[in-house]
Coordinates of C-alpha atoms and ligand atoms in Angstrom, one line a residue:
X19 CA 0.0 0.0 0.0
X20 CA 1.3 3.5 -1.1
X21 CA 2.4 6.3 1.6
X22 CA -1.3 8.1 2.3
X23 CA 0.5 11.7 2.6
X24 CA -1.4 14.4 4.3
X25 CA 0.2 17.6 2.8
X26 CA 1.2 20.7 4.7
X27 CA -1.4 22.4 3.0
X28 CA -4.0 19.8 3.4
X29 CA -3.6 19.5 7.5
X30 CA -2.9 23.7 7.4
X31 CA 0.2 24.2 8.3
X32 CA 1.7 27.7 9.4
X33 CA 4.7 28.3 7.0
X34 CA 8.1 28.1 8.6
X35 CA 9.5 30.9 10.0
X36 CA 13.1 30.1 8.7
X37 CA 15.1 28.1 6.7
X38 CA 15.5 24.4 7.4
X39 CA 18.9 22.8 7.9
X40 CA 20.0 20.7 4.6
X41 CA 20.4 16.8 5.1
X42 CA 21.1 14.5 2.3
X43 CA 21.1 11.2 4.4
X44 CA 21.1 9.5 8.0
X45 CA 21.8 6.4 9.9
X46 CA 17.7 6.1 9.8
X47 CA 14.9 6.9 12.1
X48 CA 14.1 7.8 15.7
X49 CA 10.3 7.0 16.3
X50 CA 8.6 9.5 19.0
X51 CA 4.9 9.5 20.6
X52 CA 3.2 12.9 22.2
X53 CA 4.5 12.2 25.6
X54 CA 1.1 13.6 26.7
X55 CA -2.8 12.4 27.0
X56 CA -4.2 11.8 23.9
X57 CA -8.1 10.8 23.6
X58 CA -9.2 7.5 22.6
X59 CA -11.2 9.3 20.4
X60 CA -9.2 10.1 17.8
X61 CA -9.4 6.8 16.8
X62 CA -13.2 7.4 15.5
X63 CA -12.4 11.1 13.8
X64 CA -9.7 11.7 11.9
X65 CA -10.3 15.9 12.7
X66 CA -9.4 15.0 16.0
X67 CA -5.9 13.9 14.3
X68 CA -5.7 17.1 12.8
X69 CA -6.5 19.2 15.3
X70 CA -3.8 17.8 17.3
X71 CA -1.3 17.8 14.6
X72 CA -1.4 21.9 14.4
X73 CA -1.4 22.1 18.3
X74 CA 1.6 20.4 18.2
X75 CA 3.3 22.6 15.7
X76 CA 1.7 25.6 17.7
X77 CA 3.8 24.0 20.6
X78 CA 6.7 23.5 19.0
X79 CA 6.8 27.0 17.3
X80 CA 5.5 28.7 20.0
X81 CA 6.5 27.4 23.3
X82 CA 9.6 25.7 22.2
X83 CA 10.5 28.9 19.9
X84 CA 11.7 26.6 16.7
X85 CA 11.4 27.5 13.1
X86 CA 8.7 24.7 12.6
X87 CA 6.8 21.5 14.1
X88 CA 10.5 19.4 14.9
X89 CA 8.9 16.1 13.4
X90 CA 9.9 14.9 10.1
X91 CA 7.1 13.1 9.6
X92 CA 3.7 12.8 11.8
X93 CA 1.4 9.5 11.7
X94 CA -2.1 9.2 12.9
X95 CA -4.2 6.1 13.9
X96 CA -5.9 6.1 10.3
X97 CA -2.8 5.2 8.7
X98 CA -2.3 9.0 7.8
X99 CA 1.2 10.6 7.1
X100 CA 1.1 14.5 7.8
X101 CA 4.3 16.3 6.0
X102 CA 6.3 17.8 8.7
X103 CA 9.8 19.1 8.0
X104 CA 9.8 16.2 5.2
X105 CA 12.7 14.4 4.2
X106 CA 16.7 16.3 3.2
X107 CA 15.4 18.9 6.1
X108 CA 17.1 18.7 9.5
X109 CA 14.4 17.5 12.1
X110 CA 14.5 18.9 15.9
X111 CA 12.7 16.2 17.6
X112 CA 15.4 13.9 18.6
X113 CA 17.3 16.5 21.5
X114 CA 20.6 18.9 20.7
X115 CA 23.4 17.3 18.4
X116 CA 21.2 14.4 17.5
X117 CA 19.2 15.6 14.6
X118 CA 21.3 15.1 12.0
X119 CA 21.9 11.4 12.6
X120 CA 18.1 10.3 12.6
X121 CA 14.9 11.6 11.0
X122 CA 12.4 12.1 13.5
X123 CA 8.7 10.0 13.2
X124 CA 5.8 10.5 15.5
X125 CA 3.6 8.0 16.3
X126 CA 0.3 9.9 17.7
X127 CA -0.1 7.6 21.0
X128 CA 0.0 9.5 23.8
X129 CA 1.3 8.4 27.7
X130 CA -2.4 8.5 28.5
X131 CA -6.1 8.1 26.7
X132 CA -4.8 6.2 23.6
X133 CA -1.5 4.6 24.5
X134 CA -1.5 1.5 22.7
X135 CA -0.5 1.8 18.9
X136 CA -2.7 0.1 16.4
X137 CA -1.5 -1.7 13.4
X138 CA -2.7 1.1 10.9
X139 CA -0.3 3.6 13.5
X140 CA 2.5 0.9 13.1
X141 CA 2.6 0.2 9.2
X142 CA 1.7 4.3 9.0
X143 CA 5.1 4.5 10.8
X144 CA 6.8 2.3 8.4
X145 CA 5.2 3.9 5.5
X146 CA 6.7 6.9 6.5
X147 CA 10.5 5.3 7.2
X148 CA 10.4 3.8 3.7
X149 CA 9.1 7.3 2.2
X150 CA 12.4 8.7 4.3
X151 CA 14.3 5.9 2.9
X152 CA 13.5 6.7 -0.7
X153 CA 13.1 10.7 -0.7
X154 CA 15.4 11.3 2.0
X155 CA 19.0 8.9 1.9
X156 CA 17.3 7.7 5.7
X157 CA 19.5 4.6 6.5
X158 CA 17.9 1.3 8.1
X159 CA 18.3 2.2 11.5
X160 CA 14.9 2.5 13.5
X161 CA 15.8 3.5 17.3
X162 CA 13.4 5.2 19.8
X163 CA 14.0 8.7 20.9
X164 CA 15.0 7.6 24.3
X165 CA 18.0 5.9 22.6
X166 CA 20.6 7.9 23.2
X167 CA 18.9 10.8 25.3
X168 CA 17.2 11.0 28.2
X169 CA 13.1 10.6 27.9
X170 CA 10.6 8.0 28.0
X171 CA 9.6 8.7 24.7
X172 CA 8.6 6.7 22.4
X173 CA 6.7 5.2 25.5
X174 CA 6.4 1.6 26.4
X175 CA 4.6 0.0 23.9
X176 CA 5.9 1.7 20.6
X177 CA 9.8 1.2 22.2
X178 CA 8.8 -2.7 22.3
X179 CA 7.8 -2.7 18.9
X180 CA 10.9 -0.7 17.9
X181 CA 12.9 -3.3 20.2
X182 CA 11.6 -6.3 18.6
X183 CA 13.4 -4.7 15.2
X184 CA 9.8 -2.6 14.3
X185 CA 8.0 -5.7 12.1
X186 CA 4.9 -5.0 9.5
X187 CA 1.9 -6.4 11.6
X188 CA 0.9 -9.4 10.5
X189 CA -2.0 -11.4 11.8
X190 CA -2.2 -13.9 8.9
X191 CA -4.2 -16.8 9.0
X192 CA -0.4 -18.6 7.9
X193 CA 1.3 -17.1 10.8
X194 CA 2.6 -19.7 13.7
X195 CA 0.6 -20.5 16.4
X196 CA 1.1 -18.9 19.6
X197 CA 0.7 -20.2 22.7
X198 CA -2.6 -20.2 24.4
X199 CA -2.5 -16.8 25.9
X200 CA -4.5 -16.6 29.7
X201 CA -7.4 -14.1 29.8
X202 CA -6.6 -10.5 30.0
X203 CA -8.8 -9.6 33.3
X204 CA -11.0 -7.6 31.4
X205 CA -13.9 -8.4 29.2
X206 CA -14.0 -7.3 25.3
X207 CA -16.3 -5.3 24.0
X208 CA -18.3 -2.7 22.0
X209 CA -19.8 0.1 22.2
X210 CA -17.5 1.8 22.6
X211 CA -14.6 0.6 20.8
X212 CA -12.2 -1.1 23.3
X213 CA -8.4 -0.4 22.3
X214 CA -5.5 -3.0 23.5
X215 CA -3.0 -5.7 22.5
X216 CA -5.4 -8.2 24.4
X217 CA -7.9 -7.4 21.3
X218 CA -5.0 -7.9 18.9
X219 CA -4.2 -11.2 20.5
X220 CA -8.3 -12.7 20.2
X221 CA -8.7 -10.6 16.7
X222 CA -5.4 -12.9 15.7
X223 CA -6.8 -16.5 16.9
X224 CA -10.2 -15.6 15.6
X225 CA -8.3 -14.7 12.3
X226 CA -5.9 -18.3 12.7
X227 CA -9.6 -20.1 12.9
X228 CA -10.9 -18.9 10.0
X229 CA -12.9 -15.9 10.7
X230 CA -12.3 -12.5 8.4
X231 CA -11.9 -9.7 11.0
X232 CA -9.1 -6.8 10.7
X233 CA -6.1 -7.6 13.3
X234 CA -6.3 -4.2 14.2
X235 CA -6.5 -3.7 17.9
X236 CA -9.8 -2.3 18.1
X237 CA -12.6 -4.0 19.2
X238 CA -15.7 -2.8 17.2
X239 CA -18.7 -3.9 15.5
X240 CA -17.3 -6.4 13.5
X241 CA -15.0 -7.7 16.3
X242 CA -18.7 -8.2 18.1
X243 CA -20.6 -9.5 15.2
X244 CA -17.8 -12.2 14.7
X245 CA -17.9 -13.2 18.3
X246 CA -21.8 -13.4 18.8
X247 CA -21.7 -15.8 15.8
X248 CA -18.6 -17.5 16.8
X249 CA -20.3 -17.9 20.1
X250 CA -23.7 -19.5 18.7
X251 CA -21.4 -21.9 17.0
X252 CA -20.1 -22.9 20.0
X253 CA -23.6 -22.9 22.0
X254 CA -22.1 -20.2 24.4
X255 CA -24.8 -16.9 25.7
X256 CA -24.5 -14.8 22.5
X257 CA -23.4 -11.8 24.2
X258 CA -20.8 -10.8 21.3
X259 CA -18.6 -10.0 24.6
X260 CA -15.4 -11.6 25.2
X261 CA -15.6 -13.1 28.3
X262 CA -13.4 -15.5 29.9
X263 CA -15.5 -18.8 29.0
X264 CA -15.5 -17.2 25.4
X265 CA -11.7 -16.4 25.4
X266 CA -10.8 -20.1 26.4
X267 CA -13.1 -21.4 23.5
X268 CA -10.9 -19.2 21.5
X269 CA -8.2 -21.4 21.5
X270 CA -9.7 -24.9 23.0
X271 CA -12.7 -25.4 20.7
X272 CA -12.3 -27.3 18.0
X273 CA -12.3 -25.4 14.3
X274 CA -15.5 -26.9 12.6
Ligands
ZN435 ZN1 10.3 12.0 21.4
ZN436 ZN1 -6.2 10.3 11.5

Protein backbone atom coordinates (compact mmCIF):
# COMPACT_ATOMS: atom_id res chain seq x y z
CA UNK A 1 0.00 0.00 0.00
CA UNK A 2 1.25 3.55 -1.05
CA UNK A 3 2.45 6.32 1.63
CA UNK A 4 -1.30 8.12 2.31
CA UNK A 5 0.51 11.70 2.64
CA UNK A 6 -1.37 14.37 4.31
CA UNK A 7 0.18 17.56 2.79
CA UNK A 8 1.15 20.71 4.72
CA UNK A 9 -1.36 22.37 2.99
CA UNK A 10 -3.95 19.75 3.38
CA UNK A 11 -3.57 19.46 7.45
CA UNK A 12 -2.93 23.72 7.35
CA UNK A 13 0.15 24.15 8.29
CA UNK A 14 1.74 27.66 9.36
CA UNK A 15 4.72 28.31 7.05
CA UNK A 16 8.14 28.05 8.59
CA UNK A 17 9.54 30.87 10.05
CA UNK A 18 13.11 30.07 8.70
CA UNK A 19 15.08 28.06 6.66
CA UNK A 20 15.54 24.38 7.42
CA UNK A 21 18.87 22.79 7.90
CA UNK A 22 19.97 20.72 4.64
CA UNK A 23 20.39 16.85 5.15
CA UNK A 24 21.10 14.45 2.34
CA UNK A 25 21.14 11.22 4.41
CA UNK A 26 21.05 9.53 7.99
CA UNK A 27 21.77 6.37 9.94
CA UNK A 28 17.75 6.13 9.79
CA UNK A 29 14.90 6.94 12.08
CA UNK A 30 14.08 7.80 15.71
CA UNK A 31 10.30 6.99 16.33
CA UNK A 32 8.58 9.47 18.98
CA UNK A 33 4.88 9.46 20.57
CA UNK A 34 3.22 12.88 22.18
CA UNK A 35 4.46 12.20 25.60
CA UNK A 36 1.12 13.60 26.71
CA UNK A 37 -2.75 12.39 27.02
CA UNK A 38 -4.25 11.79 23.92
CA UNK A 39 -8.15 10.77 23.62
CA UNK A 40 -9.22 7.51 22.65
CA UNK A 41 -11.21 9.31 20.41
CA UNK A 42 -9.23 10.12 17.78
CA UNK A 43 -9.43 6.81 16.80
CA UNK A 44 -13.24 7.42 15.46
CA UNK A 45 -12.44 11.15 13.81
CA UNK A 46 -9.66 11.67 11.92
CA UNK A 47 -10.26 15.85 12.69
CA UNK A 48 -9.36 15.02 15.99
CA UNK A 49 -5.86 13.91 14.33
CA UNK A 50 -5.73 17.08 12.79
CA UNK A 51 -6.47 19.15 15.34
CA UNK A 52 -3.79 17.81 17.34
CA UNK A 53 -1.25 17.82 14.63
CA UNK A 54 -1.43 21.85 14.35
CA UNK A 55 -1.44 22.05 18.31
CA UNK A 56 1.56 20.37 18.21
CA UNK A 57 3.29 22.59 15.66
CA UNK A 58 1.72 25.58 17.68
CA UNK A 59 3.80 24.02 20.56
CA UNK A 60 6.66 23.51 18.97
CA UNK A 61 6.82 27.04 17.32
CA UNK A 62 5.47 28.73 20.02
CA UNK A 63 6.47 27.42 23.27
CA UNK A 64 9.60 25.71 22.19
CA UNK A 65 10.51 28.90 19.95
CA UNK A 66 11.69 26.63 16.71
CA UNK A 67 11.37 27.54 13.08
CA UNK A 68 8.70 24.67 12.64
CA UNK A 69 6.79 21.48 14.12
CA UNK A 70 10.48 19.41 14.88
CA UNK A 71 8.92 16.10 13.37
CA UNK A 72 9.86 14.94 10.14
CA UNK A 73 7.09 13.08 9.61
CA UNK A 74 3.68 12.84 11.79
CA UNK A 75 1.36 9.50 11.65
CA UNK A 76 -2.06 9.19 12.93
CA UNK A 77 -4.15 6.08 13.92
CA UNK A 78 -5.87 6.14 10.25
CA UNK A 79 -2.83 5.23 8.74
CA UNK A 80 -2.26 9.00 7.84
CA UNK A 81 1.16 10.62 7.12
CA UNK A 82 1.12 14.46 7.82
CA UNK A 83 4.26 16.29 5.98
CA UNK A 84 6.31 17.76 8.74
CA UNK A 85 9.85 19.12 7.99
CA UNK A 86 9.81 16.22 5.23
CA UNK A 87 12.71 14.36 4.21
CA UNK A 88 16.66 16.35 3.17
CA UNK A 89 15.44 18.87 6.14
CA UNK A 90 17.10 18.68 9.52
CA UNK A 91 14.45 17.54 12.07
CA UNK A 92 14.49 18.95 15.87
CA UNK A 93 12.71 16.19 17.59
CA UNK A 94 15.43 13.93 18.58
CA UNK A 95 17.34 16.50 21.46
CA UNK A 96 20.59 18.91 20.66
CA UNK A 97 23.36 17.31 18.40
CA UNK A 98 21.17 14.38 17.46
CA UNK A 99 19.20 15.61 14.58
CA UNK A 100 21.26 15.06 11.97
CA UNK A 101 21.85 11.42 12.64
CA UNK A 102 18.09 10.29 12.64
CA UNK A 103 14.94 11.55 11.03
CA UNK A 104 12.39 12.06 13.46
CA UNK A 105 8.72 10.01 13.18
CA UNK A 106 5.85 10.53 15.50
CA UNK A 107 3.59 7.99 16.29
CA UNK A 108 0.31 9.85 17.70
CA UNK A 109 -0.08 7.60 20.96
CA UNK A 110 0.05 9.52 23.85
CA UNK A 111 1.30 8.44 27.70
CA UNK A 112 -2.39 8.47 28.53
CA UNK A 113 -6.09 8.07 26.74
CA UNK A 114 -4.84 6.21 23.64
CA UNK A 115 -1.54 4.55 24.47
CA UNK A 116 -1.53 1.45 22.68
CA UNK A 117 -0.45 1.78 18.92
CA UNK A 118 -2.73 0.05 16.41
CA UNK A 119 -1.47 -1.72 13.37
CA UNK A 120 -2.67 1.11 10.86
CA UNK A 121 -0.26 3.56 13.50
CA UNK A 122 2.54 0.85 13.07
CA UNK A 123 2.57 0.17 9.25
CA UNK A 124 1.71 4.31 8.98
CA UNK A 125 5.14 4.54 10.77
CA UNK A 126 6.80 2.33 8.41
CA UNK A 127 5.23 3.89 5.49
CA UNK A 128 6.68 6.89 6.53
CA UNK A 129 10.51 5.26 7.16
CA UNK A 130 10.36 3.84 3.66
CA UNK A 131 9.07 7.27 2.24
CA UNK A 132 12.37 8.69 4.27
CA UNK A 133 14.35 5.90 2.87
CA UNK A 134 13.46 6.66 -0.67
CA UNK A 135 13.08 10.73 -0.71
CA UNK A 136 15.42 11.29 1.98
CA UNK A 137 19.02 8.90 1.91
CA UNK A 138 17.31 7.69 5.67
CA UNK A 139 19.55 4.59 6.47
CA UNK A 140 17.91 1.30 8.09
CA UNK A 141 18.25 2.19 11.49
CA UNK A 142 14.91 2.47 13.45
CA UNK A 143 15.75 3.51 17.26
CA UNK A 144 13.45 5.16 19.83
CA UNK A 145 14.00 8.69 20.91
CA UNK A 146 15.01 7.60 24.29
CA UNK A 147 17.95 5.86 22.63
CA UNK A 148 20.61 7.86 23.24
CA UNK A 149 18.92 10.78 25.31
CA UNK A 150 17.23 11.04 28.21
CA UNK A 151 13.06 10.57 27.85
CA UNK A 152 10.57 7.96 28.03
CA UNK A 153 9.57 8.74 24.74
CA UNK A 154 8.58 6.71 22.44
CA UNK A 155 6.74 5.19 25.48
CA UNK A 156 6.43 1.64 26.39
CA UNK A 157 4.59 -0.05 23.92
CA UNK A 158 5.92 1.66 20.57
CA UNK A 159 9.81 1.16 22.22
CA UNK A 160 8.79 -2.75 22.28
CA UNK A 161 7.81 -2.73 18.90
CA UNK A 162 10.91 -0.65 17.88
CA UNK A 163 12.91 -3.28 20.20
CA UNK A 164 11.64 -6.27 18.59
CA UNK A 165 13.36 -4.68 15.22
CA UNK A 166 9.85 -2.65 14.26
CA UNK A 167 7.96 -5.70 12.12
CA UNK A 168 4.91 -4.99 9.49
CA UNK A 169 1.92 -6.40 11.62
CA UNK A 170 0.94 -9.43 10.54
CA UNK A 171 -1.97 -11.36 11.81
CA UNK A 172 -2.20 -13.88 8.88
CA UNK A 173 -4.24 -16.78 9.05
CA UNK A 174 -0.36 -18.63 7.91
CA UNK A 175 1.33 -17.12 10.79
CA UNK A 176 2.59 -19.68 13.70
CA UNK A 177 0.56 -20.49 16.41
CA UNK A 178 1.07 -18.90 19.56
CA UNK A 179 0.68 -20.22 22.72
CA UNK A 180 -2.55 -20.22 24.45
CA UNK A 181 -2.47 -16.78 25.87
CA UNK A 182 -4.49 -16.59 29.73
CA UNK A 183 -7.44 -14.13 29.80
CA UNK A 184 -6.64 -10.46 30.04
CA UNK A 185 -8.79 -9.61 33.29
CA UNK A 186 -11.03 -7.60 31.40
CA UNK A 187 -13.91 -8.39 29.24
CA UNK A 188 -13.98 -7.31 25.31
CA UNK A 189 -16.32 -5.32 24.05
CA UNK A 190 -18.29 -2.67 22.01
CA UNK A 191 -19.84 0.09 22.15
CA UNK A 192 -17.48 1.83 22.56
CA UNK A 193 -14.56 0.59 20.84
CA UNK A 194 -12.22 -1.07 23.26
CA UNK A 195 -8.36 -0.41 22.31
CA UNK A 196 -5.52 -3.03 23.48
CA UNK A 197 -3.01 -5.72 22.46
CA UNK A 198 -5.41 -8.21 24.38
CA UNK A 199 -7.93 -7.37 21.30
CA UNK A 200 -5.03 -7.88 18.87
CA UNK A 201 -4.17 -11.20 20.54
CA UNK A 202 -8.30 -12.72 20.25
CA UNK A 203 -8.67 -10.63 16.73
CA UNK A 204 -5.45 -12.92 15.70
CA UNK A 205 -6.76 -16.51 16.91
CA UNK A 206 -10.20 -15.60 15.60
CA UNK A 207 -8.35 -14.71 12.26
CA UNK A 208 -5.88 -18.30 12.72
CA UNK A 209 -9.57 -20.11 12.90
CA UNK A 210 -10.90 -18.95 10.02
CA UNK A 211 -12.93 -15.95 10.70
CA UNK A 212 -12.27 -12.47 8.40
CA UNK A 213 -11.91 -9.70 11.00
CA UNK A 214 -9.10 -6.84 10.74
CA UNK A 215 -6.13 -7.61 13.30
CA UNK A 216 -6.29 -4.19 14.22
CA UNK A 217 -6.54 -3.73 17.94
CA UNK A 218 -9.76 -2.32 18.08
CA UNK A 219 -12.62 -4.00 19.24
CA UNK A 220 -15.73 -2.76 17.25
CA UNK A 221 -18.70 -3.89 15.47
CA UNK A 222 -17.27 -6.41 13.46
CA UNK A 223 -15.02 -7.68 16.34
CA UNK A 224 -18.66 -8.15 18.07
CA UNK A 225 -20.57 -9.51 15.22
CA UNK A 226 -17.77 -12.15 14.69
CA UNK A 227 -17.91 -13.18 18.32
CA UNK A 228 -21.76 -13.37 18.81
CA UNK A 229 -21.70 -15.75 15.82
CA UNK A 230 -18.65 -17.49 16.84
CA UNK A 231 -20.32 -17.94 20.13
CA UNK A 232 -23.74 -19.52 18.74
CA UNK A 233 -21.42 -21.91 17.02
CA UNK A 234 -20.10 -22.90 19.96
CA UNK A 235 -23.59 -22.88 22.04
CA UNK A 236 -22.08 -20.22 24.40
CA UNK A 237 -24.76 -16.92 25.65
CA UNK A 238 -24.47 -14.78 22.55
CA UNK A 239 -23.42 -11.76 24.20
CA UNK A 240 -20.77 -10.80 21.27
CA UNK A 241 -18.61 -9.98 24.64
CA UNK A 242 -15.43 -11.64 25.20
CA UNK A 243 -15.63 -13.15 28.28
CA UNK A 244 -13.37 -15.53 29.87
CA UNK A 245 -15.45 -18.83 29.03
CA UNK A 246 -15.45 -17.16 25.37
CA UNK A 247 -11.70 -16.40 25.38
CA UNK A 248 -10.78 -20.09 26.35
CA UNK A 249 -13.13 -21.41 23.53
CA UNK A 250 -10.88 -19.15 21.50
CA UNK A 251 -8.17 -21.36 21.52
CA UNK A 252 -9.66 -24.94 22.95
CA UNK A 253 -12.71 -25.43 20.68
CA UNK A 254 -12.25 -27.31 17.96
CA UNK A 255 -12.29 -25.43 14.30
CA UNK A 256 -15.46 -26.93 12.60
ZN1 LIG B 1 10.31 12.04 21.36
ZN1 LIG C 1 -6.23 10.32 11.54
Amino acid sequence: MAIDLVTRREWGARQPRGAYGRLSSTRGVKVHYTGGQVSPDIVGDHARCVALVRSIQNHHMDGNGWIDVGYSLLVCPHRKVFEGRGPNHLPAANGSGLNSGHYAVLGLVGSTGFTQPTDDVLHGILDAVEYLRDKGGAGDEIKGHRDGYSTDCPGGPLYAWVKRGAPRPGGGPTDPPEPHPSFPGRVLKYPPVMVGEDVRTWQRQMRRRGWDIDVDGLYGEASRDACRAFQREKGLSATGAVNRATWQATWEEPVT
